[in-house]
Short mmCIF file of N, CA and C in Angstrom, two decimals:
data_model
loop_
_atom_site.label_atom_id
_atom_site.label_comp_id
_atom_site.label_asym_id
_atom_site.label_seq_id
_atom_site.Cartn_x
_atom_site.Cartn_y
_atom_site.Cartn_z
N UNK Q 2 0.84 -1.18 0.00
CA UNK Q 2 0.00 0.00 0.00
C UNK Q 2 0.88 1.24 0.00
N UNK Q 3 0.48 2.22 -0.76
CA UNK Q 3 1.22 3.47 -0.79
C UNK Q 3 1.12 4.16 0.57
N UNK Q 4 2.20 4.83 0.96
CA UNK Q 4 2.19 5.56 2.22
C UNK Q 4 1.03 6.54 2.29
N UNK Q 5 0.67 7.14 1.14
CA UNK Q 5 -0.39 8.14 1.12
C UNK Q 5 -1.75 7.55 1.46
N UNK Q 6 -1.91 6.24 1.42
CA UNK Q 6 -3.19 5.61 1.74
C UNK Q 6 -3.27 5.10 3.17
N UNK Q 7 -2.15 5.03 3.87
CA UNK Q 7 -2.17 4.47 5.21
C UNK Q 7 -3.04 5.28 6.17
N UNK Q 8 -2.91 6.59 6.14
CA UNK Q 8 -3.68 7.42 7.08
C UNK Q 8 -5.18 7.30 6.81
N UNK Q 9 -5.66 7.47 5.57
CA UNK Q 9 -7.11 7.33 5.36
C UNK Q 9 -7.64 5.94 5.72
N UNK Q 10 -6.89 4.91 5.42
CA UNK Q 10 -7.33 3.55 5.75
C UNK Q 10 -7.36 3.37 7.27
N UNK Q 11 -6.35 3.88 7.95
CA UNK Q 11 -6.30 3.76 9.41
C UNK Q 11 -7.47 4.51 10.06
N UNK Q 12 -7.73 5.73 9.59
CA UNK Q 12 -8.84 6.52 10.15
C UNK Q 12 -10.17 5.82 9.90
N UNK Q 13 -10.34 5.28 8.71
CA UNK Q 13 -11.58 4.56 8.38
C UNK Q 13 -11.74 3.33 9.27
N UNK Q 14 -10.67 2.56 9.42
CA UNK Q 14 -10.74 1.35 10.24
C UNK Q 14 -11.10 1.69 11.69
N UNK Q 15 -10.49 2.72 12.24
CA UNK Q 15 -10.80 3.12 13.62
C UNK Q 15 -12.26 3.58 13.74
N UNK Q 16 -12.72 4.33 12.76
CA UNK Q 16 -14.12 4.79 12.79
C UNK Q 16 -15.07 3.60 12.72
N UNK Q 17 -14.72 2.62 11.91
CA UNK Q 17 -15.58 1.43 11.80
C UNK Q 17 -15.60 0.66 13.12
N UNK Q 18 -14.44 0.51 13.73
CA UNK Q 18 -14.39 -0.18 15.04
C UNK Q 18 -15.24 0.57 16.06
N UNK Q 19 -15.17 1.90 16.05
CA UNK Q 19 -15.98 2.69 16.97
C UNK Q 19 -17.46 2.52 16.68
N UNK Q 20 -17.81 2.55 15.40
CA UNK Q 20 -19.21 2.38 15.00
C UNK Q 20 -19.76 1.03 15.48
N UNK Q 21 -18.94 0.00 15.40
CA UNK Q 21 -19.35 -1.34 15.83
C UNK Q 21 -19.28 -1.52 17.35
N UNK Q 22 -18.74 -0.53 18.07
CA UNK Q 22 -18.62 -0.66 19.51
C UNK Q 22 -17.59 -1.70 19.92
N UNK Q 23 -16.57 -1.88 19.09
CA UNK Q 23 -15.53 -2.88 19.34
C UNK Q 23 -14.55 -2.36 20.38
N UNK Q 24 -14.87 -2.63 21.65
CA UNK Q 24 -14.05 -2.16 22.77
C UNK Q 24 -13.49 -3.30 23.62
N UNK Q 25 -13.63 -4.54 23.14
CA UNK Q 25 -13.14 -5.68 23.90
C UNK Q 25 -12.87 -6.83 22.94
N UNK Q 26 -12.12 -7.83 23.39
CA UNK Q 26 -11.85 -8.99 22.52
C UNK Q 26 -13.13 -9.67 22.05
N UNK Q 27 -14.15 -9.66 22.88
CA UNK Q 27 -15.42 -10.30 22.52
C UNK Q 27 -16.12 -9.57 21.37
N UNK Q 28 -15.81 -8.31 21.20
CA UNK Q 28 -16.43 -7.50 20.15
C UNK Q 28 -15.49 -7.26 18.97
N UNK Q 29 -14.40 -8.02 18.92
CA UNK Q 29 -13.39 -7.83 17.86
C UNK Q 29 -14.02 -7.90 16.48
N UNK Q 30 -13.50 -7.08 15.58
CA UNK Q 30 -13.96 -7.04 14.20
C UNK Q 30 -12.85 -7.61 13.32
N UNK Q 31 -13.22 -8.53 12.46
CA UNK Q 31 -12.22 -9.20 11.61
C UNK Q 31 -11.70 -8.27 10.52
N UNK Q 32 -10.52 -8.61 10.02
CA UNK Q 32 -9.94 -7.83 8.93
C UNK Q 32 -10.78 -7.97 7.66
N UNK Q 33 -11.45 -9.09 7.50
CA UNK Q 33 -12.33 -9.28 6.34
C UNK Q 33 -13.50 -8.30 6.39
N UNK Q 34 -14.10 -8.14 7.56
CA UNK Q 34 -15.21 -7.20 7.71
C UNK Q 34 -14.74 -5.76 7.52
N UNK Q 35 -13.61 -5.43 8.12
CA UNK Q 35 -13.05 -4.08 7.94
C UNK Q 35 -12.74 -3.82 6.47
N UNK Q 36 -12.15 -4.79 5.81
CA UNK Q 36 -11.78 -4.63 4.40
C UNK Q 36 -13.00 -4.42 3.52
N UNK Q 37 -14.11 -5.05 3.86
CA UNK Q 37 -15.34 -4.88 3.08
C UNK Q 37 -15.89 -3.46 3.19
N UNK Q 38 -15.65 -2.81 4.32
CA UNK Q 38 -16.14 -1.45 4.53
C UNK Q 38 -15.32 -0.43 3.76
N UNK Q 39 -14.05 -0.71 3.51
CA UNK Q 39 -13.17 0.34 2.97
C UNK Q 39 -13.30 0.58 1.46
N UNK Q 40 -13.45 -0.25 0.55
CA UNK Q 40 -13.10 -1.66 0.38
C UNK Q 40 -11.64 -1.81 -0.05
N UNK Q 41 -11.02 -2.81 0.53
CA UNK Q 41 -9.64 -3.15 0.20
C UNK Q 41 -9.41 -4.60 0.57
N UNK Q 42 -8.19 -5.03 0.42
CA UNK Q 42 -7.82 -6.40 0.74
C UNK Q 42 -7.60 -6.55 2.24
N UNK Q 43 -8.02 -7.65 2.85
CA UNK Q 43 -7.80 -7.85 4.29
C UNK Q 43 -6.31 -7.78 4.68
N UNK Q 44 -5.41 -8.12 3.78
CA UNK Q 44 -3.98 -8.03 4.09
C UNK Q 44 -3.59 -6.57 4.33
N UNK Q 45 -4.15 -5.66 3.55
CA UNK Q 45 -3.89 -4.23 3.73
C UNK Q 45 -4.37 -3.81 5.12
N UNK Q 46 -5.54 -4.26 5.48
CA UNK Q 46 -6.10 -3.92 6.80
C UNK Q 46 -5.20 -4.45 7.91
N UNK Q 47 -4.75 -5.69 7.78
CA UNK Q 47 -3.91 -6.27 8.83
C UNK Q 47 -2.61 -5.48 8.99
N UNK Q 48 -2.05 -5.00 7.90
CA UNK Q 48 -0.82 -4.20 8.00
C UNK Q 48 -1.08 -2.89 8.73
N UNK Q 49 -2.15 -2.22 8.38
CA UNK Q 49 -2.48 -0.94 9.02
C UNK Q 49 -2.86 -1.16 10.48
N UNK Q 50 -3.65 -2.20 10.74
CA UNK Q 50 -4.03 -2.51 12.13
C UNK Q 50 -2.78 -2.81 12.95
N UNK Q 51 -1.79 -3.45 12.35
CA UNK Q 51 -0.53 -3.71 13.04
C UNK Q 51 0.15 -2.42 13.48
N UNK Q 52 0.13 -1.41 12.62
CA UNK Q 52 0.71 -0.11 12.98
C UNK Q 52 -0.09 0.55 14.11
N UNK Q 53 -1.41 0.44 14.02
CA UNK Q 53 -2.26 1.02 15.07
C UNK Q 53 -2.07 0.29 16.40
N UNK Q 54 -1.83 -1.01 16.34
CA UNK Q 54 -1.57 -1.78 17.56
C UNK Q 54 -0.24 -1.38 18.18
N UNK Q 55 0.78 -1.19 17.35
CA UNK Q 55 2.09 -0.75 17.86
C UNK Q 55 1.98 0.61 18.54
N UNK Q 56 1.05 1.44 18.07
CA UNK Q 56 0.85 2.77 18.66
C UNK Q 56 -0.06 2.73 19.89
N UNK Q 57 -0.59 1.55 20.23
CA UNK Q 57 -1.43 1.43 21.42
C UNK Q 57 -2.87 1.91 21.22
N UNK Q 58 -3.31 1.99 19.97
CA UNK Q 58 -4.68 2.45 19.71
C UNK Q 58 -5.67 1.29 19.62
N UNK Q 59 -5.19 0.13 19.18
CA UNK Q 59 -6.03 -1.06 19.09
C UNK Q 59 -5.28 -2.25 19.64
N UNK Q 60 -6.02 -3.29 19.89
CA UNK Q 60 -5.44 -4.59 20.23
C UNK Q 60 -5.99 -5.59 19.22
N UNK Q 61 -5.30 -6.70 19.08
CA UNK Q 61 -5.73 -7.70 18.10
C UNK Q 61 -5.63 -9.10 18.70
N UNK Q 62 -6.37 -9.98 18.07
CA UNK Q 62 -6.32 -11.39 18.42
C UNK Q 62 -6.41 -12.17 17.12
N UNK Q 63 -5.51 -13.13 16.95
CA UNK Q 63 -5.50 -13.95 15.74
C UNK Q 63 -6.49 -15.09 15.87
N UNK Q 64 -6.79 -15.70 14.75
CA UNK Q 64 -7.62 -16.90 14.77
C UNK Q 64 -9.00 -16.69 14.21
N UNK Q 65 -9.78 -17.76 14.26
CA UNK Q 65 -11.12 -17.76 13.67
C UNK Q 65 -12.03 -16.72 14.30
N UNK Q 66 -11.87 -16.45 15.57
CA UNK Q 66 -12.69 -15.45 16.26
C UNK Q 66 -11.87 -14.21 16.58
N UNK Q 67 -10.82 -14.01 15.80
CA UNK Q 67 -9.93 -12.89 16.04
C UNK Q 67 -10.42 -11.61 15.41
N UNK Q 68 -9.58 -10.62 15.50
CA UNK Q 68 -9.90 -9.31 14.94
C UNK Q 68 -9.26 -8.22 15.76
N UNK Q 69 -9.78 -7.03 15.60
CA UNK Q 69 -9.23 -5.86 16.29
C UNK Q 69 -10.32 -5.17 17.09
N UNK Q 70 -9.89 -4.46 18.13
CA UNK Q 70 -10.81 -3.65 18.92
C UNK Q 70 -10.06 -2.45 19.44
N UNK Q 71 -10.80 -1.41 19.77
CA UNK Q 71 -10.21 -0.16 20.26
C UNK Q 71 -9.74 -0.31 21.70
N UNK Q 72 -8.65 0.35 22.01
CA UNK Q 72 -8.16 0.38 23.40
C UNK Q 72 -8.57 1.66 24.12
N UNK Q 73 -9.10 2.62 23.37
CA UNK Q 73 -9.56 3.89 23.93
C UNK Q 73 -10.90 4.23 23.28
N UNK Q 74 -11.72 5.00 23.97
CA UNK Q 74 -12.95 5.47 23.33
C UNK Q 74 -12.62 6.36 22.13
N UNK Q 75 -13.49 6.35 21.15
CA UNK Q 75 -13.26 7.10 19.90
C UNK Q 75 -13.07 8.59 20.13
N UNK Q 76 -13.71 9.13 21.17
CA UNK Q 76 -13.57 10.57 21.41
C UNK Q 76 -12.23 10.92 22.07
N UNK Q 77 -11.44 9.92 22.39
CA UNK Q 77 -10.10 10.17 22.95
C UNK Q 77 -8.99 9.84 21.96
N UNK Q 78 -9.36 9.47 20.74
CA UNK Q 78 -8.36 9.16 19.73
C UNK Q 78 -8.31 10.30 18.73
N UNK Q 79 -7.34 11.19 18.93
CA UNK Q 79 -7.14 12.29 18.00
C UNK Q 79 -6.51 11.78 16.71
N UNK Q 80 -6.85 12.41 15.62
CA UNK Q 80 -6.30 11.98 14.34
C UNK Q 80 -4.80 12.24 14.24
N UNK Q 81 -4.27 13.10 15.10
CA UNK Q 81 -2.82 13.28 15.14
C UNK Q 81 -2.13 11.99 15.60
N UNK Q 82 -2.78 11.26 16.51
CA UNK Q 82 -2.23 9.98 16.96
C UNK Q 82 -2.25 8.96 15.83
N UNK Q 83 -3.29 9.02 15.03
CA UNK Q 83 -3.41 8.11 13.88
C UNK Q 83 -2.32 8.45 12.86
N UNK Q 84 -2.12 9.73 12.61
CA UNK Q 84 -1.08 10.16 11.67
C UNK Q 84 0.29 9.66 12.12
N UNK Q 85 0.57 9.83 13.41
CA UNK Q 85 1.86 9.37 13.95
C UNK Q 85 2.00 7.85 13.84
N UNK Q 86 0.91 7.15 14.07
CA UNK Q 86 0.93 5.68 14.04
C UNK Q 86 1.33 5.15 12.67
N UNK Q 87 0.97 5.87 11.63
CA UNK Q 87 1.28 5.42 10.27
C UNK Q 87 2.45 6.19 9.67
N UNK Q 88 3.29 6.74 10.52
CA UNK Q 88 4.55 7.40 10.13
C UNK Q 88 4.38 8.80 9.57
N UNK Q 89 3.40 9.51 10.05
CA UNK Q 89 3.28 10.92 9.72
C UNK Q 89 3.23 11.22 8.23
N UNK Q 90 3.87 12.26 7.85
CA UNK Q 90 3.86 12.70 6.45
C UNK Q 90 4.97 12.02 5.65
N UNK Q 91 5.24 10.78 5.98
CA UNK Q 91 6.31 10.05 5.28
C UNK Q 91 6.04 9.98 3.78
N UNK Q 92 4.77 10.05 3.38
CA UNK Q 92 4.48 9.96 1.95
C UNK Q 92 4.99 11.17 1.17
N UNK Q 93 5.42 12.22 1.88
CA UNK Q 93 6.03 13.35 1.19
C UNK Q 93 7.44 13.01 0.73
N UNK Q 94 7.96 11.93 1.25
CA UNK Q 94 9.26 11.45 0.80
C UNK Q 94 10.40 11.83 1.72
N UNK Q 95 11.56 11.37 1.34
CA UNK Q 95 12.80 11.67 2.05
C UNK Q 95 13.72 12.31 1.02
N UNK Q 96 14.26 13.45 1.35
CA UNK Q 96 15.13 14.11 0.36
C UNK Q 96 16.37 13.27 0.08
N UNK Q 97 16.74 13.16 -1.21
CA UNK Q 97 17.96 12.41 -1.53
C UNK Q 97 19.18 13.20 -1.11
N UNK Q 98 20.25 12.48 -0.90
CA UNK Q 98 21.52 13.16 -0.55
C UNK Q 98 21.94 14.03 -1.72
N UNK Q 99 22.42 15.20 -1.41
CA UNK Q 99 22.88 16.10 -2.46
C UNK Q 99 24.31 15.78 -2.88
N UNK Q 100 24.66 16.29 -4.03
CA UNK Q 100 26.01 16.08 -4.56
C UNK Q 100 27.02 16.94 -3.81
N UNK Q 101 28.08 16.32 -3.36
CA UNK Q 101 29.15 17.06 -2.68
C UNK Q 101 29.76 18.06 -3.65
N UNK Q 102 30.01 19.24 -3.14
CA UNK Q 102 30.62 20.28 -3.96
C UNK Q 102 29.62 21.12 -4.72
N UNK Q 103 28.38 20.71 -4.74
CA UNK Q 103 27.34 21.48 -5.44
C UNK Q 103 26.73 22.46 -4.44
N UNK Q 104 26.69 23.74 -4.74
CA UNK Q 104 26.15 24.72 -3.79
C UNK Q 104 24.67 24.50 -3.47
N UNK Q 105 23.93 23.90 -4.40
CA UNK Q 105 22.53 23.58 -4.14
C UNK Q 105 22.42 22.22 -3.48
N UNK Q 106 23.10 21.24 -4.06
CA UNK Q 106 23.00 19.86 -3.58
C UNK Q 106 23.44 19.68 -2.14
N UNK Q 107 24.35 20.51 -1.66
CA UNK Q 107 24.80 20.37 -0.27
C UNK Q 107 23.82 20.94 0.73
N UNK Q 108 22.95 21.86 0.29
CA UNK Q 108 22.04 22.54 1.24
C UNK Q 108 20.58 22.08 1.12
N UNK Q 109 20.16 21.73 -0.07
CA UNK Q 109 18.75 21.44 -0.30
C UNK Q 109 18.23 20.23 0.48
N UNK Q 110 18.97 19.15 0.60
CA UNK Q 110 18.41 18.02 1.38
C UNK Q 110 17.99 18.42 2.79
N UNK Q 111 18.80 19.21 3.48
CA UNK Q 111 18.43 19.65 4.83
C UNK Q 111 17.22 20.57 4.78
N UNK Q 112 17.18 21.46 3.78
CA UNK Q 112 16.06 22.40 3.67
C UNK Q 112 14.76 21.65 3.35
N UNK Q 113 14.80 20.69 2.44
CA UNK Q 113 13.61 19.92 2.11
C UNK Q 113 13.18 19.07 3.31
N UNK Q 114 14.14 18.47 3.99
CA UNK Q 114 13.83 17.70 5.19
C UNK Q 114 13.15 18.56 6.24
N UNK Q 115 13.62 19.79 6.41
CA UNK Q 115 13.00 20.71 7.38
C UNK Q 115 11.58 21.07 6.95
N UNK Q 116 11.37 21.26 5.65
CA UNK Q 116 10.03 21.58 5.15
C UNK Q 116 9.07 20.41 5.39
N UNK Q 117 9.53 19.20 5.18
CA UNK Q 117 8.70 18.02 5.44
C UNK Q 117 8.37 17.93 6.93
N UNK Q 118 9.34 18.20 7.78
CA UNK Q 118 9.10 18.17 9.23
C UNK Q 118 8.06 19.22 9.62
N UNK Q 119 8.14 20.40 9.03
CA UNK Q 119 7.15 21.45 9.32
C UNK Q 119 5.76 21.05 8.85
N UNK Q 120 5.68 20.42 7.69
CA UNK Q 120 4.39 19.95 7.18
C UNK Q 120 3.81 18.91 8.12
N UNK Q 121 4.64 18.02 8.61
CA UNK Q 121 4.20 16.98 9.53
C UNK Q 121 3.68 17.60 10.83
N UNK Q 122 4.40 18.60 11.34
CA UNK Q 122 3.98 19.28 12.56
C UNK Q 122 2.65 20.01 12.36
N UNK Q 123 2.49 20.68 11.22
CA UNK Q 123 1.25 21.41 10.93
C UNK Q 123 0.07 20.44 10.80
N UNK Q 124 0.30 19.33 10.12
CA UNK Q 124 -0.76 18.34 9.97
C UNK Q 124 -1.16 17.79 11.34
N UNK Q 125 -0.18 17.44 12.15
CA UNK Q 125 -0.47 16.89 13.47
C UNK Q 125 -1.22 17.90 14.33
N UNK Q 126 -0.81 19.16 14.27
CA UNK Q 126 -1.49 20.19 15.06
C UNK Q 126 -2.95 20.32 14.66
N UNK Q 127 -3.22 20.34 13.38
CA UNK Q 127 -4.59 20.48 12.90
C UNK Q 127 -5.42 19.24 13.23
N UNK Q 128 -4.82 18.07 13.02
CA UNK Q 128 -5.54 16.82 13.26
C UNK Q 128 -5.78 16.55 14.74
N UNK Q 129 -5.01 17.16 15.61
CA UNK Q 129 -5.21 16.94 17.05
C UNK Q 129 -6.57 17.45 17.52
N UNK Q 130 -7.18 18.33 16.75
CA UNK Q 130 -8.48 18.88 17.12
C UNK Q 130 -9.64 18.01 16.62
N UNK Q 131 -9.32 16.94 15.90
CA UNK Q 131 -10.34 16.06 15.33
C UNK Q 131 -10.16 14.66 15.89
N UNK Q 132 -11.23 14.06 16.35
CA UNK Q 132 -11.17 12.70 16.90
C UNK Q 132 -11.86 11.72 15.95
N UNK Q 133 -11.66 10.45 16.24
CA UNK Q 133 -12.35 9.40 15.48
C UNK Q 133 -13.86 9.56 15.65
N UNK Q 134 -14.31 9.94 16.84
CA UNK Q 134 -15.74 10.17 17.06
C UNK Q 134 -16.25 11.29 16.17
N UNK Q 135 -15.44 12.32 15.95
CA UNK Q 135 -15.83 13.41 15.06
C UNK Q 135 -16.05 12.91 13.63
N UNK Q 136 -15.23 11.96 13.20
CA UNK Q 136 -15.41 11.40 11.86
C UNK Q 136 -16.79 10.77 11.72
N UNK Q 137 -17.22 10.07 12.75
CA UNK Q 137 -18.52 9.41 12.71
C UNK Q 137 -19.69 10.39 12.76
N UNK Q 138 -19.49 11.51 13.44
CA UNK Q 138 -20.57 12.48 13.58
C UNK Q 138 -20.56 13.52 12.48
N UNK Q 139 -19.54 13.48 11.61
CA UNK Q 139 -19.47 14.44 10.52
C UNK Q 139 -18.92 15.79 10.92
N UNK Q 140 -18.38 15.90 12.12
CA UNK Q 140 -17.84 17.17 12.62
C UNK Q 140 -16.49 17.49 12.00
N UNK Q 141 -15.76 16.48 11.55
CA UNK Q 141 -14.40 16.67 11.08
C UNK Q 141 -14.29 17.69 9.97
N UNK Q 142 -15.26 17.75 9.09
CA UNK Q 142 -15.20 18.69 7.98
C UNK Q 142 -15.22 20.14 8.43
N UNK Q 143 -15.84 20.42 9.56
CA UNK Q 143 -15.92 21.80 10.02
C UNK Q 143 -15.02 22.10 11.18
N UNK Q 144 -14.22 21.13 11.61
CA UNK Q 144 -13.36 21.33 12.79
C UNK Q 144 -12.26 22.32 12.50
#
């Protein structure tokens, strides 16, 4: 999956888990069910859910009755946490090393890297005001 799709898929998956009230192992939602809602392949969902689990936003259980569930209520999951869980604005890329001796090539990688870091900070700041619960209520568009 492209890095640019990880955040929207992660936000969608979390909103679906919240909609289903998946707050415990007994209420776990399978990757197949999540994938049908997005729609995408269950493997894509499992990869994104893995990132969300590493960030402490969801827990998972493997097996026939496995799936994912939220570890926090949807109104406590800011989208900035989701962005961080899927590696922030990584889809903007990483500046290549510049050519030694080139007056542009020696300076631009650091400048582009700084610009990407600023974009990541701005996105996180804006997204911190929006929660997964807001996505479900339609508030996110006006936040």
